[in-house]
Coordinates of C-alpha atoms and ligand atoms in Angstrom, one line a residue:
X14 CA -2.3 26.9 4.8
X15 CA 0.7 27.6 7.0
X16 CA 2.6 24.9 5.2
X17 CA 1.8 26.4 1.8
X18 CA 2.9 29.8 3.0
X19 CA 6.2 28.5 4.3
X20 CA 6.8 26.6 1.1
X21 CA 6.1 29.8 -0.9
X22 CA 8.5 31.8 1.3
X23 CA 11.3 29.3 1.1
X24 CA 10.8 29.1 -2.7
X25 CA 11.2 32.9 -3.1
X26 CA 14.5 32.7 -1.3
X27 CA 15.7 29.9 -3.5
X28 CA 14.5 31.6 -6.7
X29 CA 16.4 34.8 -5.6
X30 CA 19.5 32.8 -4.9
X31 CA 19.2 30.9 -8.2
X32 CA 18.4 33.9 -10.4
X33 CA 22.0 34.2 -11.7
X34 CA 22.6 30.8 -13.1
X35 CA 19.4 29.3 -14.6
X36 CA 18.5 28.0 -18.0
X37 CA 21.9 26.8 -19.2
X38 CA 20.8 24.0 -21.5
X39 CA 24.0 21.9 -21.2
X40 CA 22.1 19.9 -18.6
X41 CA 19.4 19.1 -21.2
X42 CA 15.6 19.2 -20.8
X43 CA 14.8 19.8 -17.1
X44 CA 12.3 17.1 -16.2
X45 CA 10.6 16.7 -12.8
X46 CA 8.8 13.4 -12.1
X47 CA 6.5 12.8 -9.2
X48 CA 7.7 9.3 -8.3
X49 CA 10.1 6.5 -9.1
X50 CA 8.1 4.5 -11.6
X51 CA 7.6 7.6 -13.8
X52 CA 11.3 8.5 -13.4
X53 CA 12.3 5.1 -14.7
X54 CA 10.1 5.5 -17.8
X55 CA 11.5 9.1 -18.3
X56 CA 15.1 7.8 -18.1
X57 CA 14.4 5.2 -20.7
X58 CA 12.9 7.7 -23.1
X59 CA 15.1 10.7 -22.3
X60 CA 18.5 9.1 -21.9
X61 CA 21.2 11.7 -21.7
X62 CA 19.0 14.4 -23.2
X63 CA 17.3 15.2 -19.9
X64 CA 18.2 16.0 -16.4
X65 CA 15.7 14.4 -14.0
X66 CA 14.5 15.3 -10.5
X67 CA 12.3 12.8 -8.6
X68 CA 9.9 14.1 -5.9
X69 CA 8.9 10.9 -4.0
X70 CA 11.9 8.7 -3.8
X71 CA 12.5 4.9 -3.6
X72 CA 10.0 3.1 -1.2
X73 CA 8.2 6.5 -0.7
X74 CA 4.4 6.8 -0.4
X75 CA 3.1 9.4 -2.9
X76 CA -0.4 9.2 -1.3
X77 CA 0.8 10.9 1.9
X78 CA 4.0 12.6 0.7
X79 CA 4.7 16.1 2.2
X80 CA 6.6 18.2 -0.4
X81 CA 9.8 20.0 0.7
X82 CA 10.9 23.5 -0.4
X83 CA 13.5 21.9 -2.7
X84 CA 10.6 20.2 -4.5
X85 CA 8.9 23.5 -5.2
X86 CA 12.2 24.9 -6.4
X87 CA 12.7 22.0 -8.9
X88 CA 9.1 22.3 -10.2
X89 CA 9.5 26.1 -10.5
X90 CA 12.4 25.8 -13.0
X91 CA 11.3 22.6 -14.8
X92 CA 10.7 22.4 -18.5
X93 CA 8.2 19.5 -18.1
X94 CA 6.6 18.0 -15.0
X95 CA 5.5 14.3 -15.3
X96 CA 2.8 13.0 -12.9
X97 CA 0.5 10.0 -12.7
X98 CA -2.8 11.9 -12.3
X99 CA -6.1 10.3 -11.1
X100 CA -5.4 11.9 -7.7
X101 CA -2.4 9.6 -7.0
X102 CA -0.3 12.6 -5.9
X103 CA -2.5 14.2 -3.3
X104 CA 0.3 16.8 -2.6
X105 CA 0.4 18.0 -6.2
X106 CA -2.1 20.9 -6.5
X107 CA -0.5 22.7 -3.5
X108 CA 3.0 22.1 -4.8
X109 CA 2.3 23.4 -8.3
X110 CA 0.6 26.5 -6.9
X111 CA 3.4 27.2 -4.5
X112 CA 6.0 26.8 -7.3
X113 CA 4.2 29.1 -9.7
X114 CA 5.7 27.0 -12.5
X115 CA 5.1 27.7 -16.1
X116 CA 6.0 24.1 -17.1
X117 CA 3.3 21.8 -18.5
X118 CA 2.0 19.3 -15.9
X119 CA 1.6 16.1 -17.9
X120 CA -0.7 13.5 -16.5
X121 CA 0.7 10.2 -17.9
X122 CA -2.4 8.1 -17.1
X123 CA -4.3 10.1 -19.8
X124 CA -5.6 7.6 -22.3
X125 CA -5.7 4.6 -20.0
X126 CA -9.1 3.1 -19.3
X127 CA -9.6 4.0 -15.6
X128 CA -11.0 1.5 -13.2
X129 CA -13.6 2.7 -10.7
X130 CA -12.7 2.4 -7.0
X131 CA -14.4 -0.6 -5.5
X132 CA -14.9 1.3 -2.3
X133 CA -17.3 3.7 -4.0
X134 CA -20.1 1.2 -3.9
X135 CA -20.4 1.0 -0.1
X136 CA -19.6 4.6 0.8
X137 CA -21.8 6.6 3.0
X138 CA -21.8 9.8 5.1
X139 CA -18.5 11.4 6.0
X140 CA -16.5 8.5 4.6
X141 CA -18.2 9.1 1.2
X142 CA -17.2 12.8 1.2
X143 CA -13.6 11.9 2.0
X144 CA -13.4 9.4 -0.8
X145 CA -14.8 12.1 -3.2
X146 CA -11.6 14.0 -2.5
X147 CA -9.4 11.1 -3.6
X148 CA -11.4 10.7 -6.8
X149 CA -13.6 7.9 -7.8
X150 CA -10.9 6.1 -9.9
X151 CA -8.1 3.8 -8.8
X152 CA -4.9 5.7 -9.6
X153 CA -2.5 2.7 -9.8
X154 CA -2.8 2.4 -13.6
X155 CA 1.0 1.8 -13.9
X156 CA 0.6 -1.7 -12.4
X157 CA -0.6 -2.9 -15.8
X158 CA 2.2 -3.1 -18.4
X159 CA -0.4 -2.4 -21.1
X160 CA -0.9 1.0 -19.4
X161 CA 2.8 1.5 -18.8
X162 CA 3.2 1.6 -22.6
X163 CA 0.6 4.4 -22.7
X164 CA 2.6 6.3 -20.1
X165 CA 5.7 5.9 -22.2
X166 CA 3.9 7.1 -25.3
X167 CA 2.7 10.2 -23.4
X168 CA 6.3 10.9 -22.2
X169 CA 7.6 10.7 -25.8
X170 CA 4.9 13.2 -26.9
X171 CA 5.6 15.5 -23.9
X172 CA 9.4 15.5 -24.6
X173 CA 8.9 16.0 -28.3
X174 CA 6.7 19.0 -27.6
X175 CA 9.2 20.5 -25.2
X176 CA 12.4 19.7 -27.1
X177 CA 11.6 19.4 -30.8
X178 CA 15.3 19.1 -31.7
X179 CA 15.7 15.7 -30.0
X180 CA 12.3 14.3 -30.9
X181 CA 13.7 11.5 -33.1
X182 CA 15.9 10.3 -30.2
X183 CA 12.9 10.3 -27.8
X184 CA 10.9 8.3 -30.4
X185 CA 13.6 5.8 -31.0
X186 CA 14.2 5.3 -27.2
X187 CA 10.5 5.0 -26.6
X188 CA 10.1 2.3 -29.2
X189 CA 13.1 0.3 -27.8
X190 CA 11.8 0.5 -24.3
X191 CA 8.3 -0.5 -25.4
X192 CA 9.7 -3.6 -26.9
X193 CA 11.2 -4.5 -23.6
X194 CA 7.8 -3.9 -21.9
X195 CA 6.2 -6.2 -24.4
X196 CA 8.6 -9.0 -23.5
X197 CA 8.1 -8.4 -19.8
X198 CA 4.3 -8.5 -20.2
X199 CA 4.6 -11.9 -21.9
X200 CA 6.6 -13.1 -18.9
X201 CA 4.0 -11.8 -16.5
X202 CA 1.2 -13.6 -18.4
X203 CA 3.2 -16.8 -18.5
X204 CA 3.8 -16.6 -14.7
X205 CA 0.2 -16.1 -13.9
X206 CA -0.9 -18.9 -16.2
X207 CA 1.3 -21.2 -14.2
X208 CA -0.8 -20.5 -11.0
X209 CA -3.9 -22.7 -10.8
X210 CA -7.2 -20.7 -10.8
X211 CA -8.1 -21.9 -7.3
X212 CA -4.9 -20.4 -5.9
X213 CA -5.2 -16.9 -7.3
X214 CA -6.6 -15.0 -4.3
X215 CA -3.9 -12.8 -2.7
X216 CA -3.9 -10.4 0.2
X217 CA -1.9 -7.1 0.3
X218 CA -1.8 -4.0 2.4
X219 CA -3.7 -1.6 0.2
X220 CA -5.6 -1.7 -3.1
X221 CA -2.7 -1.0 -5.4
X222 CA -3.1 -4.0 -7.8
X223 CA -6.6 -3.4 -9.3
X224 CA -5.1 -2.8 -12.8
X225 CA -2.8 -5.8 -12.5
X226 CA -5.8 -7.9 -11.5
X227 CA -7.9 -6.6 -14.4
X228 CA -5.2 -7.2 -16.9
X229 CA -3.6 -10.5 -15.7
X230 CA -6.1 -12.3 -13.6
X231 CA -4.8 -12.6 -10.0
X232 CA -7.4 -11.5 -7.4
X233 CA -6.3 -9.1 -4.7
X234 CA -7.9 -8.2 -1.4
X235 CA -6.6 -5.6 1.0
X236 CA -7.5 -4.0 4.4
X237 CA -6.8 -0.5 3.1
X238 CA -8.4 1.1 0.0
X239 CA -6.9 2.8 -3.0
X240 CA -5.1 5.3 -0.8
X241 CA -3.0 4.8 2.3
X242 CA -4.1 8.0 3.9
X243 CA -6.9 6.5 6.0
X244 CA -6.5 3.4 8.3
X245 CA -8.6 0.3 7.9
X246 CA -11.4 0.1 10.5
X247 CA -11.7 -2.8 12.9
X248 CA -14.9 -3.9 11.2
X249 CA -13.2 -3.9 7.8
X250 CA -10.4 -6.1 9.2
X251 CA -12.8 -8.5 10.8
X252 CA -14.7 -8.8 7.5
X253 CA -11.5 -9.3 5.6
X254 CA -10.3 -12.1 7.9
X255 CA -13.7 -13.8 7.5
X256 CA -13.4 -13.5 3.7
X257 CA -9.8 -14.8 3.6
X258 CA -10.9 -17.9 5.5
X259 CA -14.1 -18.5 3.4
X260 CA -12.5 -17.9 0.1
X261 CA -9.2 -19.6 1.0
X262 CA -6.7 -17.0 0.1
X263 CA -3.4 -18.6 -0.9
X264 CA -0.9 -16.0 0.1
X265 CA -0.4 -12.7 2.0
X266 CA 2.2 -10.0 1.3
X267 CA 3.5 -6.8 2.8
X268 CA 4.3 -3.8 0.6
X269 CA 7.4 -1.7 0.5
X270 CA 5.6 1.6 1.1
X271 CA 3.5 0.6 4.1
X272 CA 3.9 -0.5 7.7
X273 CA 3.9 -4.3 7.8
X274 CA 2.2 -4.5 11.2
X275 CA -1.5 -4.9 10.1
X276 CA -0.6 -7.5 7.5
X277 CA 1.4 -9.5 10.1
X278 CA -1.6 -9.4 12.4
X279 CA -4.0 -10.6 9.6
X280 CA -1.4 -13.3 8.7
X281 CA -1.3 -14.6 12.2
X282 CA -5.2 -14.6 12.6
X283 CA -5.6 -16.5 9.3
X284 CA -2.6 -18.8 9.7
X285 CA -1.1 -17.6 6.4
X286 CA 2.7 -17.0 6.2
X287 CA 3.8 -13.6 4.9
X288 CA 5.1 -14.4 1.4
X289 CA 7.5 -11.5 1.1
X290 CA 7.4 -7.9 0.1
X291 CA 5.6 -6.5 -3.0
X292 CA 6.7 -3.3 -4.7
X293 CA 3.4 -1.4 -5.2
X294 CA 3.6 2.4 -5.4
X295 CA 7.4 2.9 -5.6
X296 CA 10.5 1.3 -6.9
X297 CA 13.2 0.2 -4.5
X298 CA 16.8 1.3 -3.9
X299 CA 19.3 -0.4 -6.2
X300 CA 20.4 -2.8 -3.4
X301 CA 16.9 -4.2 -3.1
X302 CA 16.6 -5.5 -6.6
X303 CA 13.5 -3.6 -7.8
X304 CA 14.9 -0.2 -8.8
X305 CA 13.5 -0.3 -12.4
X306 CA 9.9 -0.9 -13.4
X307 CA 10.8 -4.1 -15.3
X308 CA 12.8 -5.4 -12.3
X309 CA 9.8 -4.5 -10.1
X310 CA 7.5 -6.6 -12.3
X311 CA 9.9 -9.6 -12.2
X312 CA 10.3 -9.3 -8.4
X313 CA 6.5 -9.2 -7.9
X314 CA 5.7 -12.2 -10.1
X315 CA 8.6 -14.2 -8.7
X316 CA 7.3 -13.4 -5.2
X317 CA 3.8 -14.5 -6.1
X318 CA 5.0 -17.8 -7.6
X319 CA 7.3 -18.6 -4.7
X320 CA 4.6 -18.0 -2.1
X321 CA 1.8 -19.7 -3.9
X322 CA 3.6 -22.6 -5.6
X323 CA 6.6 -23.0 -3.3
X324 CA 10.2 -23.6 -4.4
Ligands
ZN6 ZN1 -1.3 3.3 -3.6

């Protein structure tokens, strides 16, 4: 509550300061995106017709992000706010309220077939109540390229509604980018097809790849669930190590958004080598080679192949 008040106060100050020079449209449609994957889609659709602010930056963790006063200020003056939805951005309700924005909050996962959280089945007591708060669905829908195309379509619709004059440009850009996503999806399918069925069990930090698994057929296990906001219990870790040994996992990976310590511990207990870093819930900085969604997909499939097949 105190945080929300502080945010609201800081925002009032910023709004007062900014009152004299808002709404000049030379900068284009003012778009706020909740995290880097959405920002990349928005850039591809919006091109130079939009000015873009990203809340959770490269390698950031949206599950546990704490908004800053500048975020509320950006949301307050936005024309459109693009978010993932499915409770991915836990910070969002408070931020939207503090900003008092009039902009539409567009949930880009709308229209995807949501996957139920696997954790739900064995919840009980207090843990169950906590999971309820996260929502029963896995929010990482963007890890399937099939779904990414739905996100892009939703962005085209949102931009066309907010900026009718440039709708044709948004549609043309959206179609061109969707063609690139189609090509990337074919590459992902070919990469997975090259991995034998018996070598497709993979370990990561948290359950970020449920939609990738559903769409493309690798199988993922993780010590942490669909959010990073609660730590894995000792019993969960013991059970996971047992399963890794019994089911013969072929590779284990750290993620760019999480602390590698737990994965390194599991790797040493199971005698698996850490096969590299996967980009799960955020893109990288430009220097790290996964600063676009398509580069992230290439990086991840190359990392899988290298760790599992060698070379
Ligand atoms: Zn996640």
